[in-house]
Amino acid sequence: MGAMQEKAITIQKLFDLLKSGEDLTKKNPVFIEGWVRTNRSSKSIGFIEVNDGSCFKCIQVVYEDKLANFADATHYLTGACIAVRGEIVMTPEMKQPFEIHASEIILLGDVAEDYPLQKKRMSLEYLREIATMRPRTNTFNALYRVRSTLALAIHEFFQSNGFVYVHTPEITANDAEGAGQTFTVITDAKDPIKDFYGTKSSLTVSGQLHVEPFALAFGKVYTFGPTFRAEKSNTPRHASEFWMIEPEMAFADLQDDMDVMEASIKFSINYILEHCPDEMAFFDKFIAPGTIEKLNAVLAKPFVRMTYTEGIKILQEAVKNGHKFDYSKIEWGMDLQSEHERYLTEEVVKGPMFLTDYPKEIKAFYMKENADGKTVAAADCLVPGEGEIIGGSQREDNYDVLKAKMEKAGNDKGLEWYLNLRKWGGCVHSGFGIGFDRLLMYITGVANIRDTEPYPRTFGNLKY
Ligand code: 4AD
Ligand code: MG
């Protein structure tokens, strides 16, 4: 409700009506509420760009000196919250199809002099320091709306393909990836083990282990929620809290797994191009030119599938031909660095790709061992500009093989329930994890994960 106990119409609603062919002037007089983006005036006339957050577009409010508070209105600065009553006037010859000629402008919330946003363009680094205010800028308004729509796209894709959404826990007693990157949960620092649960407890690094039992009951499931990793990686792609989508499918092998990865990424891209055209046009113009063309090219072709072993050969060739990597000792068995992944996807494939069948030593304990005894049925999806955005695998479904691996890794105690799935009606099954924030980076072209999350948590940084 507005100051005048009257429901405002949103800018989005006005554009929707226009699109459906309605005569907008029939809505006159209209009443809107929003924030001043810009305000310029001369002696007798002024123009305020108002954004109400309902959509990316602003609306132009024209006001004249016949307004009782004309002089005051000329001082309503960027950031001020206002309500406007007035008449819609169609302006087909202008950039904006209509504007509002104000009969009344009410100041709902003034801005103090220390308001941190300026009319001119500000750097992403500066805006990162003011996380509560950046949603009012074009860039972040667009970004967080696309984030919201992308979440919907994910649910739409999986639900319409018969996947059941499972809420896996955030607090767990195990380290799903076995990588030792968990945050411990404690209430009493004196005795973290005896503490609240009577067992070691941590924030989840992945919902996979908890979602697998549901796949073996529902067939197709997914989790989608926050994930936590105490990785001390200070890179543009690592956050200590990020969102992950983890689908899991019974009766699916690695090939099926990759088919679903590819379909879900393509669906998401299509969905955003269709539902967020203004935001995407903005990114394409101001943030990462060429993004829309890039995405259309991704949609047009199948993702290349390459084995790790082939990848290693290509990287070795590249070094032989003089390509400089920071880490140039390429040998089979090594964990690839981001620069290697990026070389493959950017220079060789020039698009999204799957790298498959990694050495078992460098991958998680739950992955299905291939017949060669050396590799596992894993697939990472790599994209230009970023490297890995999805990690997935077929799961080890052989009880004895998995038991031996878990004992060797020392994580068999407490995960008996996970192992038992292999002797209580198990089957071939596969799944993957999409880094939601990384997917958002890829689709928008935004280069730093700190900008895709409303309140990023990264190594050494917990502001807000
Ligand atoms: O490759 P990861 O570690 O795989 C898993 O967690 C599996 N349990 C998934 C599964 O099979 N169900 O992580 C999956 C994805 C990565 O490809 C990456 O996109 C993202 O999660 N990710 C991160 N994103 C931001 N910051 C971090 N620190 C990330 N670590 C992983
Ligand atoms: Mg991975």
Coordinates of N, CA, C and O in Angstrom, one line a residue, residues 117-275:
L117 N 25.2 5.4 -3.9 CA 25.1 5.1 -5.3 C 25.1 6.5 -6.1 O 24.4 7.4 -5.6
Q118 N 25.8 6.5 -7.2 CA 25.8 7.7 -8.0 C 25.2 7.4 -9.3 O 25.0 6.3 -9.7
K119 N 24.9 8.5 -10.0 CA 24.2 8.3 -11.3 C 25.2 7.7 -12.3 O 24.8 6.9 -13.2
K120 N 26.5 8.1 -12.2 CA 27.5 7.5 -13.2 C 27.7 6.1 -12.9 O 27.4 5.5 -11.8
R121 N 28.4 5.4 -13.8 CA 28.7 4.0 -13.7 C 29.7 3.8 -12.6 O 30.7 4.5 -12.5
M122 N 29.5 2.8 -11.7 CA 30.4 2.5 -10.6 C 31.0 1.1 -10.9 O 30.4 0.3 -11.5
S123 N 32.2 0.9 -10.3 CA 32.8 -0.4 -10.6 C 32.2 -1.5 -9.8 O 31.6 -1.3 -8.7
L124 N 32.2 -2.7 -10.3 CA 31.7 -3.9 -9.6 C 32.3 -4.1 -8.3 O 31.7 -4.5 -7.3
E125 N 33.6 -3.8 -8.2 CA 34.4 -3.9 -6.9 C 33.8 -2.9 -5.9 O 33.6 -3.3 -4.7
Y126 N 33.6 -1.7 -6.3 CA 33.0 -0.7 -5.4 C 31.6 -1.2 -4.9 O 31.3 -1.2 -3.7
L127 N 30.8 -1.7 -5.8 CA 29.4 -2.1 -5.5 C 29.4 -3.3 -4.6 O 28.5 -3.5 -3.8
R128 N 30.4 -4.1 -4.7 CA 30.5 -5.3 -3.9 C 30.6 -5.0 -2.4 O 30.2 -5.7 -1.5
E129 N 31.1 -3.8 -2.1 CA 31.2 -3.3 -0.7 C 29.9 -2.8 -0.2 O 29.8 -2.5 1.0
I130 N 28.9 -2.6 -1.1 CA 27.6 -2.1 -0.6 C 26.5 -3.0 -1.1 O 25.7 -2.7 -1.9
A131 N 26.6 -4.2 -0.5 CA 25.7 -5.3 -1.0 C 24.2 -5.0 -0.8 O 23.4 -5.5 -1.5
T132 N 23.9 -4.1 0.2 CA 22.5 -3.8 0.4 C 22.0 -2.8 -0.5 O 20.8 -2.7 -0.7
M133 N 22.8 -2.1 -1.2 CA 22.4 -1.0 -2.1 C 22.5 -1.4 -3.6 O 21.8 -0.9 -4.4
R134 N 23.4 -2.4 -3.9 CA 23.6 -2.7 -5.3 C 22.4 -3.3 -6.0 O 22.3 -3.1 -7.2
P135 N 21.4 -3.9 -5.3 CA 20.3 -4.3 -6.0 C 19.5 -3.2 -6.7 O 18.7 -3.4 -7.6
R136 N 19.8 -1.9 -6.3 CA 19.1 -0.8 -7.0 C 19.8 -0.3 -8.2 O 19.4 0.6 -8.9
T137 N 20.9 -1.0 -8.6 CA 21.6 -0.6 -9.8 C 21.1 -1.5 -11.0 O 20.6 -2.6 -10.8
N138 N 21.3 -1.0 -12.2 CA 20.8 -1.8 -13.4 C 21.5 -3.1 -13.4 O 20.8 -4.1 -13.6
T139 N 22.8 -3.2 -13.2 CA 23.5 -4.5 -13.3 C 22.9 -5.5 -12.3 O 22.6 -6.6 -12.7
F140 N 22.8 -5.1 -11.1 CA 22.4 -6.1 -10.0 C 20.9 -6.3 -10.0 O 20.5 -7.4 -9.7
N141 N 20.2 -5.3 -10.4 CA 18.7 -5.5 -10.6 C 18.5 -6.6 -11.7 O 17.8 -7.6 -11.5
A142 N 19.3 -6.5 -12.7 CA 19.2 -7.5 -13.8 C 19.7 -8.9 -13.3 O 19.0 -9.9 -13.6
L143 N 20.8 -8.8 -12.7 CA 21.4 -10.1 -12.3 C 20.6 -10.9 -11.3 O 20.4 -12.1 -11.4
Y144 N 20.0 -10.2 -10.3 CA 19.2 -11.0 -9.3 C 17.9 -11.4 -9.8 O 17.3 -12.4 -9.4
R145 N 17.4 -10.6 -10.8 CA 16.1 -11.1 -11.4 C 16.4 -12.4 -12.3 O 15.6 -13.3 -12.3
V146 N 17.5 -12.3 -13.0 CA 17.9 -13.5 -13.8 C 18.1 -14.7 -12.9 O 17.7 -15.8 -13.1
R147 N 18.8 -14.4 -11.7 CA 19.0 -15.5 -10.7 C 17.7 -16.1 -10.3 O 17.5 -17.4 -10.3
S148 N 16.7 -15.3 -10.0 CA 15.4 -15.8 -9.6 C 14.8 -16.6 -10.7 O 14.2 -17.7 -10.5
T149 N 14.8 -16.1 -11.9 CA 14.2 -16.8 -13.1 C 14.9 -18.1 -13.4 O 14.3 -19.1 -13.8
L150 N 16.3 -18.1 -13.2 CA 17.0 -19.3 -13.5 C 16.7 -20.4 -12.5 O 16.6 -21.6 -12.9
A151 N 16.4 -20.0 -11.2 CA 15.9 -21.0 -10.3 C 14.6 -21.6 -10.7 O 14.4 -22.9 -10.7
L152 N 13.8 -20.8 -11.3 CA 12.5 -21.3 -11.8 C 12.7 -22.2 -13.0 O 12.1 -23.3 -13.1
A153 N 13.6 -21.8 -13.8 CA 13.9 -22.7 -15.0 C 14.4 -24.1 -14.6 O 14.0 -25.1 -15.2
I154 N 15.2 -24.1 -13.6 CA 15.8 -25.4 -13.1 C 14.6 -26.2 -12.6 O 14.5 -27.4 -13.0
H155 N 13.8 -25.7 -11.7 CA 12.6 -26.4 -11.2 C 11.7 -26.9 -12.4 O 11.2 -28.0 -12.4
E156 N 11.5 -26.0 -13.3 CA 10.6 -26.3 -14.4 C 11.2 -27.5 -15.2 O 10.5 -28.4 -15.6
F157 N 12.5 -27.4 -15.5 CA 13.1 -28.5 -16.3 C 12.9 -29.8 -15.6 O 12.5 -30.8 -16.2
F158 N 13.4 -29.9 -14.3 CA 13.4 -31.2 -13.7 C 12.0 -31.7 -13.3 O 11.7 -32.8 -13.5
Q159 N 11.1 -30.8 -12.9 CA 9.8 -31.2 -12.5 C 9.0 -31.7 -13.8 O 8.3 -32.7 -13.7
S160 N 9.2 -31.0 -14.9 CA 8.4 -31.4 -16.1 C 9.0 -32.6 -16.7 O 8.4 -33.3 -17.5
N161 N 10.2 -33.0 -16.3 CA 10.8 -34.3 -16.7 C 10.6 -35.4 -15.7 O 11.3 -36.4 -15.8
G162 N 9.8 -35.2 -14.7 CA 9.4 -36.3 -13.8 C 10.4 -36.4 -12.6 O 10.3 -37.4 -11.9
F163 N 11.2 -35.4 -12.3 CA 12.1 -35.5 -11.2 C 11.4 -35.0 -9.9 O 10.6 -34.0 -10.0
V164 N 11.6 -35.7 -8.8 CA 10.9 -35.2 -7.6 C 12.0 -34.4 -6.8 O 13.1 -34.8 -6.6
Y165 N 11.5 -33.3 -6.3 CA 12.4 -32.4 -5.5 C 12.5 -32.8 -4.1 O 11.5 -33.0 -3.4
V166 N 13.8 -33.1 -3.7 CA 14.0 -33.6 -2.3 C 14.8 -32.5 -1.5 O 15.8 -32.1 -2.0
H167 N 14.4 -32.2 -0.4 CA 15.1 -31.3 0.5 C 16.1 -32.1 1.4 O 15.7 -32.6 2.4
T168 N 17.3 -32.1 0.9 CA 18.3 -32.8 1.7 C 18.8 -31.8 2.8 O 18.7 -30.6 2.7
P169 N 19.4 -32.4 3.9 CA 19.7 -31.5 5.1 C 21.0 -30.7 4.8 O 21.8 -31.0 4.0
E170 N 21.0 -29.6 5.5 CA 22.1 -28.7 5.5 C 23.2 -29.1 6.6 O 24.4 -28.8 6.4
I171 N 22.7 -29.7 7.7 CA 23.6 -30.1 8.7 C 23.7 -31.6 8.6 O 22.7 -32.4 8.5
T172 N 25.0 -32.1 8.5 CA 25.2 -33.5 8.3 C 26.3 -34.1 9.2 O 27.0 -33.3 9.8
A173 N 26.3 -35.4 9.3 CA 27.4 -36.0 10.1 C 28.5 -36.6 9.2 O 29.4 -37.2 9.7
N174 N 28.4 -36.2 7.9 CA 29.5 -36.8 7.0 C 30.0 -35.8 6.0 O 29.4 -34.7 5.8
D175 N 31.1 -36.2 5.4 CA 31.7 -35.3 4.4 C 31.5 -36.0 3.0 O 32.2 -37.0 2.7
A176 N 30.4 -35.6 2.3 CA 30.0 -36.3 1.1 C 31.1 -36.4 0.0 O 31.1 -37.4 -0.7
E177 N 31.9 -35.5 -0.1 CA 32.9 -35.5 -1.1 C 34.2 -36.1 -0.6 O 35.2 -36.4 -1.4
G178 N 34.3 -36.3 0.7 CA 35.5 -36.9 1.3 C 36.8 -36.0 1.1 O 37.9 -36.5 1.1
A179 N 36.6 -34.7 0.9 CA 37.7 -33.9 0.6 C 38.2 -33.1 1.8 O 39.1 -32.2 1.7
G180 N 37.5 -33.3 2.9 CA 38.0 -32.6 4.1 C 37.8 -31.1 4.1 O 38.5 -30.3 4.7
Q181 N 36.7 -30.6 3.4 CA 36.5 -29.2 3.3 C 35.2 -28.7 4.0 O 34.5 -27.8 3.5
T182 N 34.9 -29.4 5.1 CA 33.6 -29.1 5.8 C 33.8 -28.0 6.8 O 34.9 -27.9 7.4
F183 N 32.7 -27.3 7.0 CA 32.6 -26.3 8.1 C 32.0 -27.1 9.3 O 30.9 -27.7 9.1
T184 N 32.6 -27.1 10.5 CA 32.1 -27.8 11.6 C 30.9 -26.9 12.2 O 31.0 -25.7 12.3
V185 N 29.9 -27.7 12.7 CA 28.8 -27.0 13.4 C 28.9 -27.2 14.9 O 28.9 -28.4 15.3
I186 N 29.1 -26.2 15.6 CA 29.2 -26.3 17.1 C 28.3 -25.3 17.8 O 28.1 -24.2 17.3
T187 N 27.9 -25.7 19.0 CA 27.3 -24.7 19.9 C 28.1 -24.4 21.1 O 28.1 -23.4 21.6
D188 N 28.9 -25.5 21.4 CA 29.8 -25.4 22.6 C 31.2 -25.7 22.2 O 31.5 -26.9 22.0
A189 N 32.0 -24.7 22.0 CA 33.3 -24.9 21.5 C 34.2 -25.8 22.3 O 35.2 -26.4 21.9
K190 N 33.8 -26.0 23.6 CA 34.7 -26.8 24.5 C 34.7 -28.3 24.1 O 35.7 -28.9 24.2
D191 N 33.6 -28.8 23.7 CA 33.5 -30.2 23.3 C 32.7 -30.4 22.0 O 31.5 -30.8 22.1
P192 N 33.3 -30.1 20.9 CA 32.5 -30.1 19.6 C 31.9 -31.5 19.3 O 30.9 -31.6 18.6
I193 N 32.5 -32.5 19.8 CA 32.0 -33.9 19.4 C 30.7 -34.2 20.3 O 29.7 -34.6 19.8
K194 N 30.9 -34.0 21.6 CA 29.8 -34.4 22.5 C 28.6 -33.3 22.4 O 27.5 -33.6 22.8
D195 N 28.9 -32.2 21.9 CA 28.1 -31.1 21.8 C 26.6 -31.4 21.5 O 26.0 -32.2 22.2
F196 N 26.0 -30.8 20.6 CA 24.5 -30.8 20.4 C 24.0 -32.2 19.9 O 23.0 -32.7 20.5
Y197 N 24.6 -32.8 18.9 CA 24.1 -34.0 18.3 C 24.8 -35.3 18.9 O 24.4 -36.4 18.6
G198 N 25.8 -35.1 19.7 CA 26.5 -36.2 20.2 C 27.4 -36.9 19.1 O 27.8 -38.0 19.3
T199 N 27.6 -36.2 18.1 CA 28.4 -36.7 17.0 C 29.0 -35.5 16.3 O 28.5 -34.4 16.4
K200 N 30.0 -35.8 15.5 CA 30.6 -34.7 14.7 C 29.6 -34.2 13.7 O 28.9 -35.0 13.1
S201 N 29.4 -32.9 13.6 CA 28.4 -32.4 12.7 C 29.0 -31.2 11.9 O 29.8 -30.4 12.4
S202 N 28.6 -31.2 10.6 CA 29.1 -30.1 9.8 C 28.0 -29.7 8.8 O 27.0 -30.3 8.6
L203 N 28.4 -28.6 8.1 CA 27.5 -28.1 7.0 C 27.7 -28.9 5.8 O 28.9 -29.3 5.5
T204 N 26.7 -29.2 5.0 CA 26.8 -30.1 3.9 C 27.7 -29.5 2.8 O 27.7 -28.3 2.5
V205 N 28.5 -30.4 2.2 CA 29.3 -30.0 1.0 C 28.6 -30.5 -0.3 O 28.9 -30.1 -1.4
S206 N 27.6 -31.3 -0.1 CA 26.8 -31.9 -1.2 C 25.7 -32.7 -0.7 O 25.8 -33.4 0.3
G207 N 24.5 -32.6 -1.3 CA 23.4 -33.4 -0.9 C 23.3 -34.8 -1.5 O 22.4 -35.5 -1.3
Q208 N 24.3 -35.1 -2.3 CA 24.3 -36.3 -3.1 C 24.0 -37.6 -2.3 O 23.2 -38.4 -2.7
L209 N 24.8 -37.8 -1.2 CA 24.6 -39.0 -0.5 C 23.2 -39.2 0.1 O 22.7 -40.3 0.1
H210 N 22.6 -38.0 0.4 CA 21.3 -38.1 1.0 C 20.2 -38.2 -0.1 O 19.1 -38.6 0.2
V211 N 20.6 -37.8 -1.3 CA 19.5 -37.9 -2.3 C 19.5 -39.2 -3.1 O 18.5 -39.6 -3.6
E212 N 20.7 -39.9 -3.0 CA 20.7 -41.2 -3.7 C 19.7 -42.2 -3.2 O 19.0 -42.9 -4.0
P213 N 19.4 -42.3 -1.9 CA 18.3 -43.2 -1.5 C 17.0 -42.9 -2.0 O 16.2 -43.8 -2.3
F214 N 16.8 -41.6 -2.3 CA 15.5 -41.2 -2.8 C 15.4 -41.5 -4.3 O 14.3 -41.8 -4.8
A215 N 16.6 -41.5 -5.0 CA 16.6 -41.9 -6.4 C 16.2 -43.4 -6.5 O 15.6 -43.8 -7.5
L216 N 16.6 -44.2 -5.5 CA 16.3 -45.6 -5.5 C 14.9 -45.9 -5.0 O 14.6 -47.0 -4.7
A217 N 14.1 -44.8 -4.8 CA 12.7 -45.0 -4.4 C 11.8 -44.3 -5.4 O 10.8 -44.8 -5.8
F218 N 12.2 -43.1 -5.9 CA 11.4 -42.4 -6.9 C 11.9 -42.5 -8.3 O 11.2 -42.1 -9.2
G219 N 13.1 -43.0 -8.5 CA 13.6 -43.1 -9.9 C 14.4 -41.9 -10.3 O 15.6 -41.9 -10.5
K220 N 13.7 -40.7 -10.3 CA 14.4 -39.5 -10.7 C 14.1 -38.4 -9.6 O 13.0 -38.1 -9.3
V221 N 15.2 -37.9 -9.1 CA 15.0 -36.8 -8.0 C 16.1 -35.7 -8.2 O 17.0 -35.9 -9.0
Y222 N 15.9 -34.6 -7.5 CA 16.9 -33.6 -7.4 C 16.9 -32.9 -6.1 O 15.8 -32.7 -5.5
T223 N 18.0 -32.4 -5.7 CA 18.0 -31.4 -4.6 C 18.5 -30.1 -5.2 O 19.1 -30.1 -6.2
F224 N 18.2 -29.0 -4.5 CA 18.6 -27.7 -5.0 C 18.6 -26.8 -3.8 O 17.6 -26.5 -3.2
G225 N 19.8 -26.5 -3.3 CA 19.9 -25.7 -2.1 C 21.3 -25.3 -1.9 O 22.3 -25.5 -2.7
P226 N 21.5 -24.6 -0.7 CA 22.9 -24.1 -0.4 C 23.8 -25.2 0.0 O 23.4 -26.2 0.5
T227 N 25.1 -25.0 -0.3 CA 26.2 -25.9 -0.1 C 27.3 -25.1 0.4 O 27.5 -24.0 0.1
F228 N 28.1 -25.8 1.3 CA 29.2 -25.0 2.0 C 30.5 -25.7 1.8 O 30.6 -27.0 2.0
R229 N 31.5 -25.0 1.5 CA 32.9 -25.6 1.4 C 33.9 -24.7 1.9 O 34.0 -23.5 1.5
A230 N 34.7 -25.2 2.9 CA 35.8 -24.5 3.5 C 37.0 -24.6 2.6 O 38.1 -25.0 3.1
E231 N 36.9 -24.2 1.4 CA 38.0 -24.2 0.4 C 38.7 -22.8 0.5 O 38.0 -21.8 0.3
K232 N 39.9 -22.8 0.8 CA 40.6 -21.5 0.9 C 41.0 -21.0 -0.5 O 42.2 -20.5 -0.6
S233 N 40.2 -21.1 -1.4 CA 40.5 -20.7 -2.8 C 40.0 -19.3 -3.0 O 38.8 -19.0 -3.0
N234 N 40.9 -18.3 -3.2 CA 40.5 -17.0 -3.5 C 40.5 -16.7 -5.0 O 41.4 -16.2 -5.5
T235 N 39.4 -17.2 -5.6 CA 39.4 -17.1 -7.1 C 38.0 -16.5 -7.4 O 37.1 -16.4 -6.6
P236 N 37.8 -16.0 -8.7 CA 36.5 -15.5 -9.1 C 35.4 -16.5 -9.1 O 34.3 -16.2 -9.4
R237 N 35.8 -17.8 -9.0 CA 34.8 -18.9 -9.2 C 34.5 -19.7 -7.9 O 33.7 -20.6 -8.0
H238 N 35.1 -19.3 -6.8 CA 34.9 -20.1 -5.6 C 34.2 -19.3 -4.5 O 34.7 -18.2 -4.2
A239 N 33.1 -19.8 -4.0 CA 32.5 -19.2 -2.8 C 32.4 -20.3 -1.8 O 32.4 -21.5 -2.1
S240 N 32.4 -19.9 -0.5 CA 32.4 -20.9 0.6 C 30.9 -21.3 0.8 O 30.6 -22.3 1.4
E241 N 30.0 -20.5 0.4 CA 28.6 -20.9 0.4 C 28.1 -20.7 -1.1 O 28.2 -19.6 -1.6
F242 N 27.5 -21.7 -1.7 CA 27.0 -21.6 -3.0 C 25.8 -22.5 -3.2 O 25.6 -23.3 -2.3
W243 N 25.1 -22.3 -4.2 CA 23.9 -23.2 -4.5 C 24.2 -24.3 -5.5 O 24.9 -24.0 -6.4
M244 N 23.7 -25.4 -5.2 CA 24.0 -26.5 -6.1 C 22.7 -27.3 -6.4 O 21.8 -27.4 -5.6
I245 N 22.5 -27.7 -7.7 CA 21.4 -28.5 -8.1 C 22.0 -29.9 -8.3 O 23.0 -30.1 -9.0
E246 N 21.4 -30.9 -7.6 CA 22.0 -32.2 -7.7 C 20.9 -33.2 -8.1 O 20.2 -33.8 -7.2
P247 N 20.8 -33.5 -9.4 CA 19.8 -34.5 -9.8 C 20.5 -35.9 -9.6 O 21.7 -36.1 -9.7
E248 N 19.6 -36.9 -9.5 CA 20.1 -38.3 -9.3 C 19.1 -39.2 -10.0 O 17.9 -39.0 -9.8
M249 N 19.6 -40.1 -10.8 CA 18.7 -41.0 -11.6 C 19.0 -42.5 -11.5 O 20.1 -42.9 -11.7
A250 N 18.0 -43.2 -11.1 CA 18.1 -44.7 -11.2 C 18.1 -45.2 -12.6 O 17.5 -44.5 -13.5
F251 N 18.7 -46.3 -12.9 CA 18.6 -46.9 -14.3 C 19.3 -46.0 -15.3 O 18.9 -46.0 -16.5
A252 N 20.2 -45.2 -14.9 CA 20.9 -44.3 -15.8 C 22.4 -44.5 -15.7 O 23.0 -44.5 -14.6
D253 N 23.1 -44.6 -16.9 CA 24.5 -44.7 -16.9 C 25.1 -43.3 -17.2 O 24.4 -42.3 -17.3
L254 N 26.5 -43.3 -17.4 CA 27.1 -42.0 -17.5 C 26.7 -41.3 -18.8 O 26.5 -40.0 -18.8
Q255 N 26.4 -42.0 -19.9 CA 25.9 -41.4 -21.1 C 24.6 -40.7 -20.9 O 24.3 -39.6 -21.3
D256 N 23.7 -41.4 -20.2 CA 22.4 -40.8 -19.9 C 22.6 -39.6 -19.0 O 21.9 -38.6 -19.2
D257 N 23.5 -39.7 -18.1 CA 23.8 -38.6 -17.2 C 24.2 -37.3 -18.0 O 23.7 -36.2 -17.8
M258 N 25.1 -37.5 -18.9 CA 25.5 -36.4 -19.7 C 24.4 -35.8 -20.6 O 24.3 -34.6 -20.8
D259 N 23.5 -36.7 -21.1 CA 22.4 -36.2 -21.9 C 21.5 -35.3 -21.1 O 21.1 -34.2 -21.5
V260 N 21.3 -35.6 -19.8 CA 20.5 -34.8 -18.9 C 21.2 -33.5 -18.6 O 20.6 -32.4 -18.5
M261 N 22.5 -33.6 -18.3 CA 23.3 -32.4 -18.0 C 23.1 -31.4 -19.2 O 22.8 -30.2 -19.0
E262 N 23.3 -31.9 -20.4 CA 23.3 -31.0 -21.6 C 21.9 -30.4 -21.8 O 21.7 -29.2 -22.0
A263 N 20.9 -31.3 -21.6 CA 19.5 -30.8 -21.8 C 19.1 -29.8 -20.8 O 18.5 -28.8 -21.1
S264 N 19.6 -30.0 -19.5 CA 19.2 -29.0 -18.5 C 19.9 -27.6 -18.7 O 19.3 -26.6 -18.5
I265 N 21.1 -27.7 -19.2 CA 21.8 -26.4 -19.4 C 21.2 -25.7 -20.6 O 20.9 -24.5 -20.6
K266 N 20.9 -26.4 -21.7 CA 20.2 -25.8 -22.8 C 18.9 -25.3 -22.5 O 18.5 -24.2 -22.9
F267 N 18.1 -26.0 -21.7 CA 16.8 -25.6 -21.3 C 16.9 -24.2 -20.5 O 16.2 -23.3 -20.8
S268 N 17.9 -24.2 -19.6 CA 18.1 -23.0 -18.8 C 18.4 -21.8 -19.6 O 17.9 -20.7 -19.4
I269 N 19.3 -22.0 -20.6 CA 19.7 -20.9 -21.5 C 18.5 -20.4 -22.3 O 18.2 -19.2 -22.3
N270 N 17.8 -21.3 -22.9 CA 16.6 -21.0 -23.6 C 15.6 -20.2 -22.8 O 15.0 -19.2 -23.2
Y271 N 15.4 -20.7 -21.6 CA 14.4 -20.1 -20.7 C 14.8 -18.7 -20.3 O 13.9 -17.8 -20.3
I272 N 16.1 -18.4 -20.1 CA 16.5 -17.1 -19.7 C 16.4 -16.1 -20.9 O 16.0 -15.0 -20.8
L273 N 16.8 -16.6 -22.1 CA 16.8 -15.8 -23.3 C 15.3 -15.4 -23.5 O 15.0 -14.3 -23.9
E274 N 14.4 -16.3 -23.3 CA 13.0 -16.1 -23.6 C 12.4 -15.2 -22.5 O 11.6 -14.3 -22.8
H275 N 12.7 -15.4 -21.2 CA 12.0 -14.7 -20.1 C 12.7 -13.5 -19.6 O 12.1 -12.7 -18.9

